Structures are given as C-alpha cells and as structure tokens.
CSV table of C-alpha atoms in Angstrom, one decimal:
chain,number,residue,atom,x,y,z
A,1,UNK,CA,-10.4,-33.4,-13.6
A,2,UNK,CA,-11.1,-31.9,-10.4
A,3,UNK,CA,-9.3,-29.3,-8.0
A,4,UNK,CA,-9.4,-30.8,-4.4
A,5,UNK,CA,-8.7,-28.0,-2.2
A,6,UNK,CA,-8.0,-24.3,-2.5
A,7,UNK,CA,-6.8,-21.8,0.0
A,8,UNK,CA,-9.3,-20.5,2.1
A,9,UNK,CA,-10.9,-17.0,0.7
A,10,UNK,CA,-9.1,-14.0,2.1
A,11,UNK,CA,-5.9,-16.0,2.5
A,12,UNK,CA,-2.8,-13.7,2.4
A,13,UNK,CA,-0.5,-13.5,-1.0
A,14,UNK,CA,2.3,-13.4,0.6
A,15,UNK,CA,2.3,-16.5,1.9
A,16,UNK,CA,2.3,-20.1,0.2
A,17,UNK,CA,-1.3,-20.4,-1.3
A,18,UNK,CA,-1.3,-24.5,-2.2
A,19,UNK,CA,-4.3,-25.6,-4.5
A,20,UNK,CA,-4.4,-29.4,-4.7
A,21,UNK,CA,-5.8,-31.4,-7.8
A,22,UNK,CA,-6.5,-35.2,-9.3
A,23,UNK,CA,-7.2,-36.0,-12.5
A,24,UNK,CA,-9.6,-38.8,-12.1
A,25,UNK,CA,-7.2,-40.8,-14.9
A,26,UNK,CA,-6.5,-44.1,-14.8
A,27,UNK,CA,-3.0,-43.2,-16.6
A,28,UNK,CA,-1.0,-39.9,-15.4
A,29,UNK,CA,-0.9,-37.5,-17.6
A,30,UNK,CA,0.5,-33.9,-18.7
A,31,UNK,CA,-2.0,-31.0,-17.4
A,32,UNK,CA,-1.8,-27.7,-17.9
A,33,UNK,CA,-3.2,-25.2,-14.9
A,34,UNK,CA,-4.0,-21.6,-15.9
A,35,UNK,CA,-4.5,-18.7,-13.4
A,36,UNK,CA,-7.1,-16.3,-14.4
A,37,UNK,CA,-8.4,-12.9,-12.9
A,38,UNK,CA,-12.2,-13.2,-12.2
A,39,UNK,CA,-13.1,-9.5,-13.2
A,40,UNK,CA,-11.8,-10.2,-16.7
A,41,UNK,CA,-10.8,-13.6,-16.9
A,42,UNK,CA,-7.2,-12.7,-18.1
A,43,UNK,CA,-4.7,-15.3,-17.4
A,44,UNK,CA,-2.1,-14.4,-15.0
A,45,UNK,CA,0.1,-17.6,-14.9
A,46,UNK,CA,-0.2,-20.8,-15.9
A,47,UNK,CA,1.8,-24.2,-14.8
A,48,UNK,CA,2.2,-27.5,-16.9
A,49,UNK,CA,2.7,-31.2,-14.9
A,50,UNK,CA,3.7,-33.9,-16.8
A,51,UNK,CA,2.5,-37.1,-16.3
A,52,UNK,CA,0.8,-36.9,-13.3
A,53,UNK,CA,-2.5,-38.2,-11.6
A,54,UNK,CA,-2.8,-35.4,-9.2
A,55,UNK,CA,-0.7,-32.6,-8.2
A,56,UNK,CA,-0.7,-29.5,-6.4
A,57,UNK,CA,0.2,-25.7,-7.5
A,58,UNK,CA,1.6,-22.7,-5.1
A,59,UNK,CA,-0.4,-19.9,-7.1
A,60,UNK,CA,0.6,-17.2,-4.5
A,61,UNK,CA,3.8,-16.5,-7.0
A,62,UNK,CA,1.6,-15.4,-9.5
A,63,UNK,CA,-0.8,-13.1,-7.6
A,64,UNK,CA,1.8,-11.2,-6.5
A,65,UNK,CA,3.4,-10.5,-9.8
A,66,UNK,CA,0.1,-9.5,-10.8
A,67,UNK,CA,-0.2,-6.9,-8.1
A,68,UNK,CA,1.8,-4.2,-8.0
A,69,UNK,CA,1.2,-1.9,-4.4
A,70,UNK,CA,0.5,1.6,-6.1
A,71,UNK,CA,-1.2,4.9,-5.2
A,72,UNK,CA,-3.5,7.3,-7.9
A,73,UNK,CA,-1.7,9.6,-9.9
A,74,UNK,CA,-4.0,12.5,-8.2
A,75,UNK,CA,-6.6,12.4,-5.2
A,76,UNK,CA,-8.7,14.9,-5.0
A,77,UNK,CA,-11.8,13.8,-2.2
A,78,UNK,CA,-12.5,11.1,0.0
A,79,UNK,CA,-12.9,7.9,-1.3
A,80,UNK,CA,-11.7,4.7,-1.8
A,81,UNK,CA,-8.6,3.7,-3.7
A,82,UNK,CA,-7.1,0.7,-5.7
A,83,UNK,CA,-3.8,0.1,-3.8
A,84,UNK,CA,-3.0,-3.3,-5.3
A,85,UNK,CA,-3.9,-5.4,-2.6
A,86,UNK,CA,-6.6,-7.9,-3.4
A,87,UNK,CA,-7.3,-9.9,-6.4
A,88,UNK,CA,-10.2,-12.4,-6.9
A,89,UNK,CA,-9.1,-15.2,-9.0
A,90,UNK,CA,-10.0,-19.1,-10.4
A,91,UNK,CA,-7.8,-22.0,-11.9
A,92,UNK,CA,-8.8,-24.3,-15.2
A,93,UNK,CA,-7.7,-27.1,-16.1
A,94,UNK,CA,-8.9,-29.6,-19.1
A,95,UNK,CA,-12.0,-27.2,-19.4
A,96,UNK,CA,-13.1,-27.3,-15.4
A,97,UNK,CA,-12.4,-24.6,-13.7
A,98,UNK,CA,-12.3,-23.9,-9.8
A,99,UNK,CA,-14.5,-21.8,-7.6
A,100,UNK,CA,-13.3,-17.9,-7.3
A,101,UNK,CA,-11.8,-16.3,-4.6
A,102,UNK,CA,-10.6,-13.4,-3.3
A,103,UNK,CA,-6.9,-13.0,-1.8
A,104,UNK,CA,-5.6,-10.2,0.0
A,105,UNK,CA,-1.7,-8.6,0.6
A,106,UNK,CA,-2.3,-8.3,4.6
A,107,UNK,CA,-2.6,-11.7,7.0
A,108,UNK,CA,-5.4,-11.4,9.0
A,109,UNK,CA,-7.2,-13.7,11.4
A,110,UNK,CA,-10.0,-14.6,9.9
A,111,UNK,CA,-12.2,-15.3,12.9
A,112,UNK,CA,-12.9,-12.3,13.2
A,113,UNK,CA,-15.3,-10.3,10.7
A,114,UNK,CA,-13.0,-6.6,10.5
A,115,UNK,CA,-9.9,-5.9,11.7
A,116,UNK,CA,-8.4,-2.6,11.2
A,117,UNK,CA,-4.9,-2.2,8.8
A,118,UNK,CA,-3.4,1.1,9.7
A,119,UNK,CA,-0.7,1.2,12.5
A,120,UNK,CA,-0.2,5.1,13.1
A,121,UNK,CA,-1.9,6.7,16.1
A,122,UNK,CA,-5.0,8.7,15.8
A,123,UNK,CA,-3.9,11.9,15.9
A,124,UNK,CA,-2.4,12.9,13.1
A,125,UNK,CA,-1.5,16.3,10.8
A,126,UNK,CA,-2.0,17.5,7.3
A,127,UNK,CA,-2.0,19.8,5.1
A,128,UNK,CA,-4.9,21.5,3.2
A,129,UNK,CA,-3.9,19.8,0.1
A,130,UNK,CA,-2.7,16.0,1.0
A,131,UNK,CA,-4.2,13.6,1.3
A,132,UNK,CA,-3.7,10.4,4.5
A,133,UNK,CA,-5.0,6.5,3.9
A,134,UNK,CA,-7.1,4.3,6.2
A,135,UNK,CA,-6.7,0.3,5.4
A,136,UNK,CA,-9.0,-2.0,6.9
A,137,UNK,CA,-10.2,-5.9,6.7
A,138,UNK,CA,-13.7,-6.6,6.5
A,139,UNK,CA,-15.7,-9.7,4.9
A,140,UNK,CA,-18.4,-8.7,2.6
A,141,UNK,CA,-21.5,-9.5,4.9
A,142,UNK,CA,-19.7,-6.8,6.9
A,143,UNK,CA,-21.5,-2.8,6.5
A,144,UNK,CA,-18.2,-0.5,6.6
A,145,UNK,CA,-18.8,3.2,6.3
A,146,UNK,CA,-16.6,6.1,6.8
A,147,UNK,CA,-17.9,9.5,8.0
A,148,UNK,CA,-15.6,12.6,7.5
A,149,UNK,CA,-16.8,15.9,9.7
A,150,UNK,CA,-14.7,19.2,8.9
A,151,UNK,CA,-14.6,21.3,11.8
A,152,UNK,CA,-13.4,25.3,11.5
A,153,UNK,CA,-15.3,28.5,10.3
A,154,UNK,CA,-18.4,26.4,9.5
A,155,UNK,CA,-19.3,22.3,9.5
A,156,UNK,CA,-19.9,20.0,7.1
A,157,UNK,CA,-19.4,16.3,6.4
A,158,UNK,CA,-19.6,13.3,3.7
A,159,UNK,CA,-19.7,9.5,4.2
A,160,UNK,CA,-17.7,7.6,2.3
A,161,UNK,CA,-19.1,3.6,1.1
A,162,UNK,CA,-16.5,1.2,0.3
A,163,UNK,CA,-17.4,-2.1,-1.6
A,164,UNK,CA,-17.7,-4.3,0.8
A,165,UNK,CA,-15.5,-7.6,1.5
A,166,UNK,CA,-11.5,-7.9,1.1
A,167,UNK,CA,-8.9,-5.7,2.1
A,168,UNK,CA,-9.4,-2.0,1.5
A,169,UNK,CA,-8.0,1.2,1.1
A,170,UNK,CA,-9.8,5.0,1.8
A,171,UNK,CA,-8.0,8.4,0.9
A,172,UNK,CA,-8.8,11.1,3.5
A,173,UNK,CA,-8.6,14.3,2.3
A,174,UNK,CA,-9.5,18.1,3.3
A,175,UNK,CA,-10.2,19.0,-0.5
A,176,UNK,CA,-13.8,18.4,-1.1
A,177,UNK,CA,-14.7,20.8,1.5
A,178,UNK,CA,-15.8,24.2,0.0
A,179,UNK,CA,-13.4,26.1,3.0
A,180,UNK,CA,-10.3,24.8,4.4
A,181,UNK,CA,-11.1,23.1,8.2
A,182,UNK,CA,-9.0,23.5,11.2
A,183,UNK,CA,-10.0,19.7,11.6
A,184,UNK,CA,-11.3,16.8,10.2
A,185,UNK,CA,-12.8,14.1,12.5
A,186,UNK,CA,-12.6,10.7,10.5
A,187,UNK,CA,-15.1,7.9,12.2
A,188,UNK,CA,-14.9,4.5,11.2
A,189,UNK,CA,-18.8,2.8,11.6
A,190,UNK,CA,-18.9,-1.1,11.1
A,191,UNK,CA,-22.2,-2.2,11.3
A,192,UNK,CA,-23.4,0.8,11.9
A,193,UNK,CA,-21.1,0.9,15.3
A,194,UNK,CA,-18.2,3.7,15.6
A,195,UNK,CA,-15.2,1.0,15.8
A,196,UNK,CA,-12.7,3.8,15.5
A,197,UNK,CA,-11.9,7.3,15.4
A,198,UNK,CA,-9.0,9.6,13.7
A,199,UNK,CA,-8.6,12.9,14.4
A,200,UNK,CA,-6.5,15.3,11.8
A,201,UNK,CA,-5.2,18.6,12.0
A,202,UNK,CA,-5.3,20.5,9.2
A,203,UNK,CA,-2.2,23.1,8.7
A,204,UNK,CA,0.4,24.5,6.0
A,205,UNK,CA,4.1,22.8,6.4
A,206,UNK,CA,6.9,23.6,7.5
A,207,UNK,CA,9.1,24.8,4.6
A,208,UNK,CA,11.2,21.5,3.8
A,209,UNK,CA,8.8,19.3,5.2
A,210,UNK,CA,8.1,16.0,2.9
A,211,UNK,CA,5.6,14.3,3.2
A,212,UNK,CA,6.1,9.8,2.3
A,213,UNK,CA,3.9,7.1,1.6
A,214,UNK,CA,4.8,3.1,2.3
A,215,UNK,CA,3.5,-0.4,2.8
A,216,UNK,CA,3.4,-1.1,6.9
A,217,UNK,CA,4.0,-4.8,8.1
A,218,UNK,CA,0.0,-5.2,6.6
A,219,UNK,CA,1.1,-4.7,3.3
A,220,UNK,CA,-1.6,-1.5,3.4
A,221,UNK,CA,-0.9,2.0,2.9
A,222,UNK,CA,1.0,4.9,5.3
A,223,UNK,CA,1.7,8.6,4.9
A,224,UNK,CA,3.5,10.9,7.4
A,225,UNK,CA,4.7,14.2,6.8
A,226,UNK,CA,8.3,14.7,8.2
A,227,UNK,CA,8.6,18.3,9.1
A,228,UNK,CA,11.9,18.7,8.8
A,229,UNK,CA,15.2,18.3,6.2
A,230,UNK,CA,18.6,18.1,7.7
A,231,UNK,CA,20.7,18.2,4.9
A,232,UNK,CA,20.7,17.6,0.9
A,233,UNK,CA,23.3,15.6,-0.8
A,234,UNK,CA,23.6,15.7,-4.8
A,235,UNK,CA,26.0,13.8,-6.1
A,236,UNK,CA,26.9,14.5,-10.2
A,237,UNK,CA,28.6,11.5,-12.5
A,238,UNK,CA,30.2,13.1,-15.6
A,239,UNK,CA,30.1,10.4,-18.5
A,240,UNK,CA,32.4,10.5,-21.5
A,241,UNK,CA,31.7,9.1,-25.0
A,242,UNK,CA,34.3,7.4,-27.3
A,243,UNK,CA,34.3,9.6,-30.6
A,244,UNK,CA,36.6,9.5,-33.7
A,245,UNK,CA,38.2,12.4,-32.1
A,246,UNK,CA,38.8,11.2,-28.7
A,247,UNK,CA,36.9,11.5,-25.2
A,248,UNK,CA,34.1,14.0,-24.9
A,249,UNK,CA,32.3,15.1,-22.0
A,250,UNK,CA,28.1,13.9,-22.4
A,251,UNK,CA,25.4,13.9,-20.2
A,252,UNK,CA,25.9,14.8,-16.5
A,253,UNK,CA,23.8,12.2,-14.4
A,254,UNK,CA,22.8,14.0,-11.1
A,255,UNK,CA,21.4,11.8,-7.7
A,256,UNK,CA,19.8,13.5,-5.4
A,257,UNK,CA,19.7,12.5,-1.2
A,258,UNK,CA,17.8,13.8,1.6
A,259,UNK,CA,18.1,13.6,4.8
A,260,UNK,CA,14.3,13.5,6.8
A,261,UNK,CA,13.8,14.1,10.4
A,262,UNK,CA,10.2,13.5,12.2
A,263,UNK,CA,8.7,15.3,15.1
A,264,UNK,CA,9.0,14.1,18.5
A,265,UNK,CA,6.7,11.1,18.6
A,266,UNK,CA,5.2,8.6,21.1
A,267,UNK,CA,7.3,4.9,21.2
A,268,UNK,CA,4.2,3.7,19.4
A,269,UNK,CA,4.0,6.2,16.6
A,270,UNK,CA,7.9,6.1,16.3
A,271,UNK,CA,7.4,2.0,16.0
A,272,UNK,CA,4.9,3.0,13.2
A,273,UNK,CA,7.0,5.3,11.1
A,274,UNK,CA,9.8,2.7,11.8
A,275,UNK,CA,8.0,0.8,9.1
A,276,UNK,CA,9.2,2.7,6.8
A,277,UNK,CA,12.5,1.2,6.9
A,278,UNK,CA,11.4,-2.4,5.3
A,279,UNK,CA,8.9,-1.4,3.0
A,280,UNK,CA,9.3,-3.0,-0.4
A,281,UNK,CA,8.2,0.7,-1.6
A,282,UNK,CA,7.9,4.2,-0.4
A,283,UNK,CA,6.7,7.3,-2.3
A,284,UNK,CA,7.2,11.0,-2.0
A,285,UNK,CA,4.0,12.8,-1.8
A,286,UNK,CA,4.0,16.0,-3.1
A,287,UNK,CA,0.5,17.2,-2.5
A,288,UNK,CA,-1.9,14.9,-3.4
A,289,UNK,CA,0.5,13.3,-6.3
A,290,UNK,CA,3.1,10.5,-5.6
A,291,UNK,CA,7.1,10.0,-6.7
A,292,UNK,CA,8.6,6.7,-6.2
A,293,UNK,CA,11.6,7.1,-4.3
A,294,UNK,CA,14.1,4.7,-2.7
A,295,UNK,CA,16.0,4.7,0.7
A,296,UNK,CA,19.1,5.4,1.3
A,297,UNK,CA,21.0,4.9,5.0
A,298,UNK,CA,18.6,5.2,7.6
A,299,UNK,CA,18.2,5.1,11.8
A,300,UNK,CA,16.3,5.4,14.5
A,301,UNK,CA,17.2,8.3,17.2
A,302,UNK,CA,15.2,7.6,20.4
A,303,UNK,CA,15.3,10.1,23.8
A,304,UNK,CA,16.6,7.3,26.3
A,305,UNK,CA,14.4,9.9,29.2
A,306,UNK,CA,11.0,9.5,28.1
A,307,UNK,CA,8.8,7.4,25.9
A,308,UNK,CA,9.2,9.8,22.9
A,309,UNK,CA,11.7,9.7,19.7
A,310,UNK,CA,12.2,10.8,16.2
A,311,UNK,CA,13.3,8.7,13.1
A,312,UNK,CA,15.8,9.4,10.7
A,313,UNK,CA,15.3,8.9,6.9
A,314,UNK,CA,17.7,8.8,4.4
A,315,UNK,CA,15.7,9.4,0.4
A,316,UNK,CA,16.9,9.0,-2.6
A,317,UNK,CA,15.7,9.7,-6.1
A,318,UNK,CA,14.4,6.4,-8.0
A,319,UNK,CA,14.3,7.9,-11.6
A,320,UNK,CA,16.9,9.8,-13.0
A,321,UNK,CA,16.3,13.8,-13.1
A,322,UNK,CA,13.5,13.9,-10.5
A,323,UNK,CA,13.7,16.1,-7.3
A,324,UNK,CA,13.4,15.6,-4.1
C-alpha cells in the first residue's frame, strides 16, 4: 500500500482536495482509508473501496465537517484565536499512513510567503470593550508579529506572537490596557518588516448600534459595528395544545428582526461589509461575547454622487428567546 499524491500543504478546504493511492496488489482488493487529525490522531472520516488496485479519495468533505468557523465565548486581550480554519491531518490505510499536512479555509497563492486575509479598510472604530480580528496567511518559515500601541492620556504597547505557518486569526482589543486609549495603532511586522498598518478609534456607541462578526470571501473573520437601527420587528406565534378538554393556549414563540444601517462608507469598505450578505455565518457581538444570528432580507443603498454608500442589514434571531 502506498498513497501516491496528496494535495499540496496549505491547499484550501473548500475546494476538491484529491489524494491518490495503489495498493501494490497483484489482485484488487477492498481498502479501507481513514482520516485522522494530526494533533490527536482522532479519526475524522473514513472511506471503504472495494476491489480495487488503486483509487483516489476527495478528503476535503471531511475537513470541513470537522471545522466549524467559530469565535471564543469571551476575549479579553490581544491574542490569537482558534477560528476553525486550518486543520493538519494524515490518511492510513492497511497500517501505512501518509505524510501530514496542514489545510486551510482561505485560497491563497502559494507563491508567495504571506498574504494578508482581512478585506476592511484600515481605519476603523470600536468601542472600549470589543474586540476587531486580523486574518493573515503566512508559511511557517515566515516570522509574523503584531505590535499594538495605545495612544490617549499616556502610551503603552504589547506584541502579540502567533504560531507560525497556516492561516491565522488575532483579536485586537483595547482591554488589556490599564486606561482606556483614544487610539490604538495595530502594525503588522513580517520578518521583522511593517507590511501593514491599522489604525482604530476607540469610542462608546451610539445607542442601538450592533456590532456583527462574519466569514469574508477568505473564509477569515470580520466585525463592524453598525451605528444605527432603523426599525425592530417581533413577530409572536401563539401555539395550541390538544387536551382532553379541548384547545389550550401554550407557549408563545416570539422572533425578533432588526433592521441595521452602516455609516457612510468608501465603495471599498461598502464592498467589504457587502460580505456580509453570503457568509455561511454571522454573529452579533455584544461586547466581547458572540450570538449566532441569521439574516433576514438585506440590500445595498449606494449615493449614485460620490464614491460613498451605506449597507442595509436585515438580522434575525437564530435561537429561540434570544435578543437582538
């Protein structure tokens, strides 16, 4: 038995990832291919050929039933987070087993050594107590460290040091600092060479403002905080229960929808929160904590005058009895 090719490391989940295999039998015969996670070696699918010499697998299925995109119950400082977007994994068969690799959610060219995730613009706004994501691409020869300055009555910084190699995820927040900044100045050093820079303003909301997390077209991480709420919709479903007696009134299920309107934005950060509108998943952040939510109708309002817009967002609750 021996696997003959495997998707090149760093490969994207969500796309076909064909591993190729021969038997080295003289007769065909029935095989059995298991999936495993490298960091435990827990098996996370598994496919059985029948009488076959050699045979190929599509084990991106798998990997992404595996991974589930997801944010921390609570952030509290800068650091970086499991979002659910890489998984290092290896196949056996008949007691052989294949070299590991890593895979990762977003499709990146890999000629080149870091590429950077996020797709918002780099000036952005928060509040004291949130917390904003930066996704980026790096292979693991590849030194990536992020330096946080906090700019108000006084200055201090911290560096953040991700693990290096596969697609990752850092939490930006304004909380680890002993008094709240009017700024925070977020550089991004690969190599040891400032490759970006993001520049946050830290200030209370507006009341009604809600801030949302999604997945952008990279599969990484986005939060925005909409400033304001146009209107709120709850709609209540009486339902009835068949007793001896007759028809009596039960539990009242109530849905709750809001309507979300951003501030006036450049085309490209209006492109960027227009994201929002296909991700497979989008969370209300209340603070630092996140709420799966849904969509409901949504559009985009552009001025047809000048290059700026706003986007429309229709939420919706995704559990029954939670806010919005």
């Amino acid at each position: 038995m021996k696997f003959t090719s495997l998707p090149e490391a760093y490969s994207s989940f969500r796309e076909p990832l064909i591993c190729t295999f021969n038997t080295e039998s003289a007769v065909a015969k029935d095989v059995e291919i298991l999936i495993k996670r490298a960091d435990d070696d827990k098996v996370i699918g598994k496919k059985r050929l029948r009488k076959v010499k050699q045979g190929q697998i599509d084990i991106a299925p798998y990997l992404r039933n595996a991974l589930q995109p997801t944010i921390p119950e609570q952030i509290t400082t800068c650091t970086e987070i499991d979002a659910g977007t890489q998984i290092r994994v290896y196949l056996e068969a008949d007691g052989v087993v294949s070299e590991r690799r890593r895979y990762i959610a977003a499709k990146v060219d890999l000629e080149k050594d870091y590429m950077p995730l996020t797709t918002q613009i780099k000036y952005r706004t928060m509040a004291a107590d949130e917390f904003d994501v930066i996704s980026y691409f790096a292979y693991p020869e590849i030194v990536v460290e992020i330096l946080v300055e906090a700019y108000g009555k006084s200055y201090s910084y911290l560096r953040v040091r991700p693990d290096s190699g596969g697609q990752r995820t850092i939490a930006i927040t304004a909380l680890p600092f002993d008094e709240v900044p009017d700024e925070l100045k977020v550089s991004v050093e690969v190599d040891g060479v400032v490759e970006s820079i993001i520049h946050y303003q830290i200030k209370p909301n507006l009341k009604g403002s809600r801030r949302l997390a999604w997945l952008n077209r990279n599969s990484s991480l986005e939060t925005y905080t909409f400033p304001l709420r146009k209107s709120v919709l709850i709609e209540s479903t009486r339902r009835h229960i068949e007793t001896i007696w007759g028809k009596e009134a039960a539990q009242v299920e109530s849905h709750g929808q809001l309507k979300l309107l951003s501030a006036y934005e450049p085309a490209e950060q209006i492109e960027a929160l227009g994201e929002i509108l296909s991700s497979p998943k989008v969370w209300l952040i209340r603070g630092c904590r996140p709420q799966r939510i849904e969509l409901g109708v949504e559009r985009t309002l552009t001025s047809p005058r000048s290059e700026m817009g706003i986007i429309e967002v229709d939420i919706c609750t995704a559990k029954e009895g939670d806010e919005l």
